Coordinates of N, CA and C in Angstrom, one line a residue:
X1 N -14.5 42.7 -111.3 CA -14.4 43.6 -110.1 C -13.8 42.8 -108.9
X2 N -14.3 41.6 -108.7 CA -13.9 40.7 -107.6 C -13.4 39.4 -108.1
X3 N -12.3 38.9 -107.7 CA -11.9 37.6 -108.0 C -11.3 36.9 -106.8
X4 N -11.9 35.8 -106.3 CA -11.3 35.0 -105.2 C -10.8 33.7 -105.8
X5 N -9.6 33.4 -105.4 CA -8.9 32.1 -105.8 C -8.5 31.3 -104.6
X6 N -9.2 30.2 -104.4 CA -8.8 29.2 -103.4 C -8.8 29.8 -102.0
X7 N -9.8 30.6 -101.7 CA -9.9 31.3 -100.4 C -10.4 30.3 -99.3
X8 N -9.6 30.2 -98.2 CA -10.1 29.4 -97.1 C -9.9 30.3 -95.8
X9 N -10.8 30.0 -94.9 CA -10.7 30.6 -93.6 C -10.9 29.6 -92.5
X10 N -9.9 29.5 -91.6 CA -10.0 28.5 -90.5 C -9.5 29.2 -89.2
X11 N -9.9 28.5 -88.1 CA -9.6 29.0 -86.8 C -8.8 27.8 -86.1
X12 N -7.7 28.1 -85.6 CA -6.9 27.0 -85.0 C -7.0 26.9 -83.5
X13 N -7.1 25.7 -82.9 CA -7.2 25.5 -81.5 C -6.3 24.3 -81.3
X14 N -5.1 24.6 -80.8 CA -4.1 23.5 -80.6 C -3.7 23.0 -82.0
X15 N -3.9 21.7 -82.2 CA -3.6 21.1 -83.5 C -4.8 21.0 -84.4
X16 N -5.9 21.5 -84.0 CA -7.2 21.3 -84.7 C -7.5 22.6 -85.4
X17 N -7.9 22.5 -86.7 CA -8.3 23.6 -87.5 C -9.8 23.4 -87.8
X18 N -10.6 24.5 -87.5 CA -12.0 24.5 -87.8 C -12.2 25.4 -88.9
X19 N -12.7 24.9 -90.0 CA -12.9 25.7 -91.3 C -14.2 26.4 -91.3
X20 N -14.2 27.7 -91.6 CA -15.4 28.4 -91.9 C -15.6 28.5 -93.4
X21 N -14.6 28.6 -94.2 CA -14.6 28.6 -95.7 C -13.6 27.7 -96.2
X22 N -13.9 27.0 -97.3 CA -13.0 26.1 -97.9 C -12.9 26.3 -99.4
X23 N -11.7 26.6 -99.9 CA -11.3 26.6 -101.3 C -12.4 27.3 -102.2
X24 N -12.7 28.6 -101.8 CA -13.7 29.4 -102.5 C -13.1 30.0 -103.7
X25 N -13.6 29.7 -104.9 CA -13.3 30.4 -106.1 C -14.6 31.2 -106.5
X26 N -14.5 32.5 -106.8 CA -15.6 33.3 -107.1 C -15.2 34.5 -107.9
X27 N -16.0 34.9 -108.9 CA -15.9 36.1 -109.6 C -17.2 36.9 -109.6
X28 N -17.1 38.2 -109.4 CA -18.2 39.1 -109.4 C -17.9 40.2 -110.3
X29 N -18.7 40.4 -111.3 CA -18.5 41.5 -112.2 C -19.1 42.8 -111.7
X30 N -18.6 43.9 -112.2 CA -19.1 45.2 -111.7 C -20.6 45.3 -112.2
X31 N -21.4 45.8 -111.3 CA -22.9 46.0 -111.6 C -23.7 44.8 -111.3
X32 N -23.2 43.7 -110.9 CA -24.0 42.5 -110.5 C -24.7 42.7 -109.2
X33 N -25.8 41.9 -109.0 CA -26.5 41.8 -107.8 C -26.5 40.4 -107.4
X34 N -25.6 40.0 -106.5 CA -25.4 38.6 -106.1 C -25.9 38.3 -104.7
X35 N -26.6 37.2 -104.5 CA -27.1 36.7 -103.3 C -26.3 35.5 -102.8
X36 N -25.9 35.5 -101.5 CA -25.2 34.4 -100.9 C -26.2 33.8 -99.9
X37 N -26.4 32.5 -100.1 CA -27.4 31.8 -99.3 C -26.8 30.5 -98.7
X38 N -27.5 29.9 -97.7 CA -27.0 28.7 -97.1 C -27.5 28.7 -95.7
X39 N -27.5 27.5 -95.1 CA -27.9 27.3 -93.7 C -27.0 28.1 -92.7
X40 N -27.5 28.2 -91.5 CA -26.6 28.8 -90.4 C -25.3 28.0 -90.3
X41 N -24.2 28.8 -90.2 CA -22.9 28.1 -90.0 C -22.3 27.7 -91.3
X42 N -22.9 28.1 -92.4 CA -22.4 27.7 -93.7 C -21.2 28.6 -94.2
X43 N -21.0 29.7 -93.5 CA -19.8 30.6 -93.9 C -20.2 31.8 -94.6
X44 N -21.5 32.1 -94.7 CA -22.0 33.3 -95.5 C -21.4 34.6 -95.0
X45 N -21.6 34.9 -93.7 CA -21.2 36.1 -93.1 C -19.6 36.2 -93.2
X46 N -19.0 35.1 -92.9 CA -17.5 35.1 -93.0 C -17.0 35.5 -94.4
X47 N -17.7 35.0 -95.4 CA -17.3 35.3 -96.8 C -17.6 36.8 -97.1
X48 N -18.7 37.3 -96.6 CA -19.1 38.7 -96.8 C -18.1 39.6 -96.1
X49 N -17.6 39.2 -94.9 CA -16.7 40.1 -94.2 C -15.3 40.1 -94.9
X50 N -14.9 38.9 -95.4 CA -13.7 38.9 -96.2 C -13.8 39.8 -97.4
X51 N -14.9 39.7 -98.2 CA -15.1 40.5 -99.3 C -15.1 42.0 -99.0
X52 N -15.6 42.3 -97.8 CA -15.7 43.7 -97.3 C -14.4 44.2 -96.6
X53 N -13.4 43.3 -96.6 CA -12.1 43.6 -96.0 C -12.2 43.9 -94.5
X54 N -13.2 43.4 -93.9 CA -13.3 43.5 -92.4 C -12.7 42.2 -91.7
X55 N -12.4 41.2 -92.5 CA -11.7 40.0 -92.1 C -10.8 39.6 -93.1
X56 N -9.8 38.8 -92.8 CA -8.8 38.4 -93.8 C -8.8 36.8 -93.9
X57 N -8.6 36.3 -95.1 CA -8.6 34.8 -95.3 C -7.4 34.2 -94.7
X58 N -7.4 32.9 -94.4 CA -6.3 32.2 -93.9 C -5.3 31.8 -95.0
X59 N -5.9 31.6 -96.2 CA -5.1 31.3 -97.4 C -5.9 31.7 -98.6
X60 N -5.2 31.8 -99.8 CA -5.9 32.1 -101.0 C -5.6 33.5 -101.5
X61 N -6.1 33.9 -102.6 CA -5.9 35.2 -103.2 C -7.2 35.9 -103.4
X62 N -7.2 37.2 -103.1 CA -8.4 38.1 -103.3 C -8.0 39.3 -104.1
X63 N -8.6 39.5 -105.3 CA -8.3 40.6 -106.1 C -9.6 41.5 -106.2
X64 N -9.4 42.8 -105.9 CA -10.5 43.8 -106.0 C -10.1 44.9 -106.9
X65 N -10.8 45.1 -108.0 CA -10.4 46.1 -109.0 C -8.9 45.9 -109.4
X66 N -8.6 44.6 -109.6 CA -7.2 44.2 -110.0 C -6.1 44.5 -109.0
X67 N -6.5 44.8 -107.8 CA -5.5 45.0 -106.7 C -5.4 43.8 -105.8
X68 N -4.2 43.4 -105.4 CA -4.0 42.2 -104.6 C -4.3 42.5 -103.1
X69 N -5.6 42.3 -102.8 CA -6.0 42.5 -101.4 C -5.3 41.6 -100.4
X70 N -5.0 40.4 -100.8 CA -4.4 39.4 -99.9 C -2.9 39.8 -99.6
X71 N -2.4 40.8 -100.3 CA -1.0 41.3 -100.0 C -1.0 42.6 -99.2
X72 N -2.1 43.2 -99.0 CA -2.2 44.5 -98.4 C -2.1 44.5 -96.8
X73 N -1.5 45.5 -96.3 CA -1.5 45.7 -94.8 C -2.8 46.3 -94.4
X74 N -2.9 46.4 -93.1 CA -4.2 46.8 -92.5 C -4.6 48.2 -92.9
X75 N -3.6 49.1 -93.0 CA -3.9 50.5 -93.4 C -4.4 50.6 -94.8
X76 N -3.8 49.8 -95.7 CA -4.2 49.9 -97.1 C -5.6 49.2 -97.3
X77 N -5.8 48.1 -96.5 CA -7.2 47.5 -96.5 C -8.2 48.5 -96.1
X78 N -7.9 49.2 -95.0 CA -8.9 50.2 -94.5 C -9.2 51.3 -95.5
X79 N -8.1 51.8 -96.2 CA -8.3 52.8 -97.2 C -9.2 52.3 -98.4
X80 N -8.9 51.1 -98.8 CA -9.7 50.5 -99.9 C -11.1 50.4 -99.5
X81 N -11.3 49.8 -98.3 CA -12.7 49.7 -97.8 C -13.4 51.0 -97.7
X82 N -12.7 52.0 -97.2 CA -13.3 53.3 -96.9 C -13.8 54.0 -98.2
X83 N -13.0 53.8 -99.3 CA -13.3 54.5 -100.6 C -14.2 53.8 -101.5
X84 N -14.4 52.4 -101.3 CA -15.1 51.7 -102.4 C -16.2 50.8 -101.9
X85 N -16.3 50.6 -100.6 CA -17.3 49.7 -100.1 C -18.2 50.3 -99.0
X86 N -19.5 50.0 -99.1 CA -20.5 50.3 -98.1 C -21.0 49.0 -97.5
X87 N -21.2 49.0 -96.2 CA -21.6 47.8 -95.5 C -22.9 48.1 -94.8
X88 N -23.9 47.2 -94.9 CA -25.2 47.3 -94.2 C -25.3 46.0 -93.4
X89 N -25.5 46.2 -92.1 CA -25.6 45.1 -91.1 C -27.1 44.9 -90.7
X90 N -27.3 43.6 -90.3 CA -28.7 43.3 -89.8 C -29.0 44.2 -88.6
X91 N -28.1 44.4 -87.7 CA -28.3 45.1 -86.5 C -28.0 46.6 -86.6
X92 N -28.0 47.1 -87.8 CA -27.9 48.5 -88.2 C -26.5 49.1 -87.9
X93 N -25.9 48.9 -86.7 CA -24.6 49.5 -86.4 C -24.5 51.0 -86.5
X94 N -25.6 51.7 -86.2 CA -25.6 53.1 -86.0 C -24.9 53.5 -84.7
X95 N -24.4 54.7 -84.7 CA -23.8 55.2 -83.5 C -24.8 55.8 -82.6
X96 N -25.0 55.2 -81.4 CA -26.2 55.5 -80.6 C -26.2 57.0 -80.1
X97 N -25.1 57.6 -79.8 CA -25.1 58.9 -79.2 C -24.9 60.0 -80.3
X98 N -25.1 59.6 -81.6 CA -25.1 60.6 -82.7 C -26.5 60.7 -83.3
X99 N -26.9 61.8 -83.7 CA -28.2 62.0 -84.4 C -28.1 61.3 -85.8
X100 N -29.3 61.2 -86.4 CA -29.4 60.7 -87.8 C -28.4 61.5 -88.7
X101 N -28.5 62.9 -88.6 CA -27.7 63.7 -89.4 C -26.2 63.4 -89.2
X102 N -25.8 63.3 -87.9 CA -24.4 63.0 -87.6 C -23.9 61.6 -88.0
X103 N -24.8 60.6 -87.9 CA -24.5 59.3 -88.4 C -24.2 59.3 -89.9
X104 N -25.0 60.1 -90.6 CA -24.8 60.2 -92.1 C -23.5 61.0 -92.4
X105 N -23.2 61.9 -91.6 CA -22.0 62.8 -91.8 C -20.7 62.0 -91.5
X106 N -20.7 61.1 -90.6 CA -19.5 60.4 -90.2 C -18.6 59.9 -91.3
X107 N -19.1 59.1 -92.2 CA -18.2 58.6 -93.2 C -17.6 59.6 -94.1
X108 N -18.3 60.8 -94.2 CA -17.7 61.9 -95.0 C -16.6 62.6 -94.3
X109 N -16.7 62.6 -92.9 CA -15.7 63.2 -92.1 C -14.4 62.3 -92.2
X110 N -14.6 61.0 -92.2 CA -13.5 60.0 -92.4 C -12.8 60.3 -93.7
X111 N -13.5 60.6 -94.7 CA -12.9 60.9 -96.1 C -12.5 62.3 -96.2
X112 N -12.6 63.1 -95.2 CA -12.2 64.5 -95.2 C -12.9 65.3 -96.3
X113 N -14.2 65.1 -96.4 CA -15.0 65.9 -97.4 C -15.3 67.3 -96.7
X114 N -15.1 68.3 -97.5 CA -15.3 69.7 -97.0 C -16.7 69.9 -96.5
X115 N -16.8 70.9 -95.6 CA -18.1 71.2 -94.9 C -19.3 71.4 -95.8
X116 N -19.2 72.3 -96.7 CA -20.3 72.6 -97.6 C -20.7 71.4 -98.4
X117 N -19.8 70.6 -98.9 CA -20.1 69.4 -99.7 C -20.7 68.4 -98.8
X118 N -20.2 68.2 -97.5 CA -20.8 67.3 -96.6 C -22.2 67.6 -96.3
X119 N -22.5 68.9 -96.1 CA -23.9 69.3 -95.8 C -24.8 69.0 -97.0
X120 N -24.3 69.2 -98.2 CA -25.1 68.9 -99.4 C -25.4 67.5 -99.5
X121 N -24.4 66.6 -99.3 CA -24.6 65.2 -99.5 C -25.5 64.6 -98.4
X122 N -25.4 65.1 -97.2 CA -26.3 64.6 -96.1 C -27.7 65.0 -96.4
X123 N -27.9 66.3 -96.8 CA -29.3 66.7 -97.2 C -29.9 65.9 -98.3
X124 N -29.1 65.6 -99.3 CA -29.5 64.8 -100.4 C -30.0 63.4 -99.9
X125 N -29.3 62.8 -99.0 CA -29.6 61.5 -98.5 C -30.9 61.6 -97.6
X126 N -31.0 62.6 -96.8 CA -32.2 62.8 -96.0 C -33.4 62.9 -96.8
X127 N -33.3 63.6 -97.9 CA -34.4 63.8 -98.8 C -34.7 62.5 -99.6
X128 N -33.7 61.9 -100.1 CA -33.9 60.7 -100.9 C -34.5 59.6 -100.1
X129 N -34.2 59.4 -98.8 CA -34.7 58.4 -98.0 C -35.9 58.8 -97.2
X130 N -36.4 60.0 -97.4 CA -37.6 60.5 -96.8 C -37.5 60.5 -95.2
X131 N -36.3 61.0 -94.8 CA -36.1 61.0 -93.3 C -35.6 62.4 -92.9
X132 N -36.0 63.4 -93.6 CA -35.6 64.8 -93.3 C -36.2 65.1 -91.9
X133 N -37.4 64.7 -91.6 CA -38.0 65.0 -90.3 C -37.3 64.3 -89.1
X134 N -36.5 63.3 -89.4 CA -35.8 62.5 -88.4 C -34.4 62.9 -88.1
X135 N -33.9 63.9 -88.8 CA -32.5 64.2 -88.8 C -31.9 64.5 -87.5
X136 N -32.7 65.1 -86.5 CA -32.2 65.4 -85.2 C -32.5 64.4 -84.1
X137 N -33.1 63.2 -84.6 CA -33.4 62.2 -83.7 C -32.2 61.2 -83.5
X138 N -32.2 60.5 -82.4 CA -31.2 59.5 -82.2 C -31.7 58.1 -82.6
X139 N -30.8 57.2 -82.9 CA -31.2 55.8 -83.3 C -32.3 55.2 -82.5
X140 N -32.2 55.3 -81.1 CA -33.2 54.7 -80.3 C -34.6 55.3 -80.4
X141 N -34.7 56.4 -81.1 CA -36.0 57.1 -81.3 C -36.6 56.7 -82.6
X142 N -36.0 55.8 -83.3 CA -36.5 55.4 -84.7 C -37.0 54.0 -84.7
X143 N -37.9 53.7 -85.6 CA -38.3 52.3 -85.8 C -37.2 51.5 -86.4
X144 N -37.3 50.2 -86.4 CA -36.3 49.3 -87.1 C -36.1 49.7 -88.6
X145 N -37.2 49.9 -89.3 CA -37.2 50.3 -90.7 C -36.5 51.6 -90.9
X146 N -36.8 52.5 -90.0 CA -36.1 53.9 -90.1 C -34.6 53.8 -89.9
X147 N -34.2 53.0 -88.9 CA -32.8 52.8 -88.6 C -32.1 52.1 -89.8
X148 N -32.7 51.2 -90.4 CA -32.1 50.5 -91.5 C -32.0 51.4 -92.7
X149 N -33.0 52.3 -92.9 CA -32.9 53.3 -94.0 C -31.7 54.2 -93.7
X150 N -31.5 54.6 -92.5 CA -30.3 55.5 -92.2 C -29.0 54.7 -92.4
X151 N -29.0 53.4 -92.1 CA -27.8 52.6 -92.3 C -27.5 52.5 -93.8
X152 N -28.6 52.3 -94.6 CA -28.3 52.2 -96.0 C -27.8 53.5 -96.6
X153 N -28.5 54.6 -96.1 CA -28.1 55.9 -96.6 C -26.6 56.2 -96.2
X154 N -26.2 55.8 -95.0 CA -24.8 56.0 -94.5 C -23.9 55.2 -95.4
X155 N -24.3 54.0 -95.8 CA -23.5 53.1 -96.6 C -23.2 53.6 -98.0
X156 N -24.2 54.4 -98.5 CA -24.1 54.8 -99.9 C -23.7 56.3 -100.1
X157 N -23.6 57.0 -98.9 CA -23.4 58.5 -99.0 C -22.0 58.8 -99.7
X158 N -21.1 57.9 -99.6 CA -19.8 58.1 -100.2 C -19.7 57.6 -101.6
X159 N -20.8 57.2 -102.2 CA -20.9 56.6 -103.5 C -20.0 55.4 -103.7
X160 N -20.1 54.4 -102.9 CA -19.2 53.2 -103.1 C -19.5 52.5 -104.3
X161 N -18.5 51.8 -104.8 CA -18.6 50.9 -106.0 C -19.4 49.6 -105.6
X162 N -19.4 49.2 -104.3 CA -20.0 48.0 -104.0 C -20.6 48.1 -102.6
X163 N -21.8 47.6 -102.5 CA -22.5 47.5 -101.2 C -22.6 46.0 -100.8
X164 N -22.2 45.8 -99.5 CA -22.4 44.4 -98.9 C -23.4 44.5 -97.8
X165 N -24.4 43.6 -97.9 CA -25.5 43.6 -96.9 C -25.6 42.3 -96.3
X166 N -25.6 42.3 -94.9 CA -25.6 41.0 -94.2 C -27.0 40.9 -93.5
X167 N -27.9 40.1 -94.1 CA -29.3 40.0 -93.6 C -29.9 41.3 -93.3
X168 N -30.0 42.2 -94.3 CA -30.4 43.6 -94.1 C -31.8 43.8 -93.7
X169 N -32.7 42.8 -93.9 CA -34.1 42.9 -93.5 C -34.5 42.0 -92.4
X170 N -33.5 41.4 -91.8 CA -33.7 40.3 -90.8 C -34.5 40.8 -89.6
X171 N -34.4 42.1 -89.2 CA -35.1 42.6 -88.0 C -36.3 43.5 -88.4
X172 N -36.7 43.4 -89.7 CA -37.8 44.4 -90.1 C -39.1 43.6 -90.4
X173 N -40.2 44.4 -90.4 CA -41.4 43.7 -90.8 C -41.5 43.7 -92.4
X174 N -42.5 43.1 -92.9 CA -42.6 42.8 -94.4 C -42.5 44.1 -95.2
X175 N -43.3 45.1 -94.8 CA -43.3 46.3 -95.6 C -41.9 47.0 -95.5
X176 N -41.4 47.1 -94.3 CA -40.1 47.8 -94.2 C -39.0 47.0 -95.0
X177 N -39.1 45.7 -94.9 CA -38.1 44.9 -95.7 C -38.2 45.1 -97.2
X178 N -39.4 45.2 -97.7 CA -39.6 45.4 -99.1 C -39.1 46.8 -99.5
X179 N -39.2 47.8 -98.6 CA -38.7 49.1 -98.9 C -37.2 49.1 -99.1
X180 N -36.5 48.4 -98.1 CA -35.1 48.3 -98.2 C -34.6 47.6 -99.4
X181 N -35.3 46.5 -99.8 CA -34.9 45.7 -101.0 C -35.1 46.5 -102.3
X182 N -36.2 47.3 -102.3 CA -36.5 48.1 -103.4 C -35.4 49.2 -103.6
X183 N -34.9 49.7 -102.4 CA -33.8 50.6 -102.5 C -32.5 50.0 -103.1
X184 N -32.2 48.8 -102.7 CA -31.1 48.0 -103.2 C -31.2 47.8 -104.7
X185 N -32.4 47.5 -105.1 CA -32.7 47.2 -106.6 C -32.5 48.5 -107.4
X186 N -32.9 49.6 -106.8 CA -32.8 50.9 -107.4 C -31.3 51.3 -107.6
X187 N -30.5 51.0 -106.5 CA -29.1 51.3 -106.5 C -28.4 50.4 -107.5
X188 N -28.8 49.2 -107.6 CA -28.2 48.3 -108.5 C -28.5 48.7 -110.0
X189 N -29.7 49.1 -110.2 CA -30.1 49.6 -111.6 C -29.3 50.8 -112.0
X190 N -28.8 51.5 -111.0 CA -28.0 52.7 -111.3 C -26.5 52.4 -111.4
X191 N -26.2 51.1 -111.2 CA -24.8 50.7 -111.5 C -24.0 50.2 -110.3
X192 N -24.6 50.3 -109.1 CA -23.8 49.8 -107.9 C -23.8 48.3 -107.8
X193 N -22.7 47.7 -107.5 CA -22.6 46.3 -107.3 C -23.1 45.9 -105.9
X194 N -23.9 44.9 -105.8 CA -24.5 44.6 -104.5 C -24.3 43.1 -104.3
X195 N -23.8 42.7 -103.1 CA -23.8 41.4 -102.6 C -24.5 41.3 -101.3
X196 N -25.5 40.4 -101.2 CA -26.3 40.3 -100.0 C -26.2 38.9 -99.4
X197 N -26.2 38.8 -98.1 CA -26.4 37.5 -97.5 C -27.9 37.5 -97.0
X198 N -28.6 36.4 -97.2 CA -30.0 36.3 -96.8 C -30.4 34.9 -96.7
X199 N -31.4 34.6 -95.8 CA -32.1 33.4 -95.8 C -33.4 33.4 -96.6
X200 N -33.8 34.6 -97.0 CA -35.1 34.9 -97.7 C -35.0 34.6 -99.2
X201 N -35.9 33.7 -99.6 CA -36.0 33.5 -101.1 C -36.5 34.7 -101.8
X202 N -37.4 35.4 -101.1 CA -38.0 36.6 -101.7 C -36.9 37.7 -101.9
X203 N -36.1 37.9 -100.9 CA -35.0 38.8 -101.1 C -34.0 38.4 -102.1
X204 N -33.8 37.1 -102.2 CA -32.8 36.5 -103.2 C -33.3 36.8 -104.6
X205 N -34.7 36.9 -104.8 CA -35.2 37.1 -106.1 C -34.9 38.5 -106.7
X206 N -34.5 39.4 -105.8 CA -34.1 40.8 -106.3 C -32.8 40.7 -107.0
X207 N -32.0 39.7 -106.7 CA -30.7 39.6 -107.4 C -30.7 38.9 -108.7
X208 N -29.6 38.7 -109.3 CA -29.5 38.1 -110.6 C -28.8 36.7 -110.5
X209 N -28.1 36.5 -109.4 CA -27.4 35.2 -109.2 C -27.3 34.8 -107.8
X210 N -27.3 33.5 -107.5 CA -27.3 33.0 -106.2 C -26.1 32.1 -106.0
X211 N -25.3 32.4 -104.9 CA -24.2 31.6 -104.5 C -24.6 30.8 -103.3
X212 N -24.6 29.4 -103.4 CA -25.1 28.6 -102.3 C -23.8 28.0 -101.5
X213 N -23.8 28.3 -100.2 CA -22.8 27.7 -99.4 C -23.3 26.6 -98.5
X214 N -22.4 25.6 -98.2 CA -22.7 24.6 -97.3 C -21.4 24.1 -96.6
X215 N -21.4 24.2 -95.3 CA -20.2 23.8 -94.6 C -18.9 24.4 -95.1
X216 N -19.0 25.7 -95.6 CA -17.9 26.4 -96.0 C -17.5 26.2 -97.5
X217 N -18.3 25.4 -98.2 CA -18.0 25.1 -99.6 C -19.1 25.8 -100.5
X218 N -18.7 26.3 -101.7 CA -19.7 26.7 -102.6 C -20.2 25.4 -103.3
X219 N -21.5 25.1 -103.2 CA -22.1 23.9 -103.7 C -22.7 24.0 -105.0
X220 N -23.1 25.3 -105.4 CA -23.6 25.5 -106.7 C -23.7 27.0 -107.0
X221 N -23.8 27.4 -108.2 CA -24.0 28.8 -108.5 C -22.7 29.6 -108.7
X222 N -21.6 28.8 -108.8 CA -20.3 29.5 -108.9 C -20.2 30.2 -110.3

């Protein structure tokens, strides 16, 4: 599903290059649950953002479903991301002035899903995540766990092939975190590919493989 060849990411300041990622080779098969771990500054989020096509590498090759991502322009990257990838952030990234219902509906509007189908999909998500009673509330009226449930529901409402999660339980209490991780496990068991960045050994145990990063290098688990 994913193949990275010699991917590097650096930032230039004058004649100095500061590397966030160095010579990354990585393959992820469809249906895997992969965890990316490492200390702060190791390059974990940078790698996840490149995988999610929210950032571009400085060099190297990225293949997604046999398509040459590294050769695509911004419009094609956006289309590929929109149709195949769901992203879950630590800080939720919900739209503050939209209700829960409207937040869930937004990705379907981007994909031009028809009204009756949109309504059905949103209702399914509200029911699946037990947030029907919250549908007319705004994000600031929800607990952290409830906001993250909405964020996960929004990420999967378009049935993406892959979900990328950046510290998805970082702002949650233990019970809320377990609920989110159980949801990811359920989605993975149903066939969704999941890549998560986490500092948590417990969260890592939900996956099947760990990629360890240090100073931008993969140090083990390739």
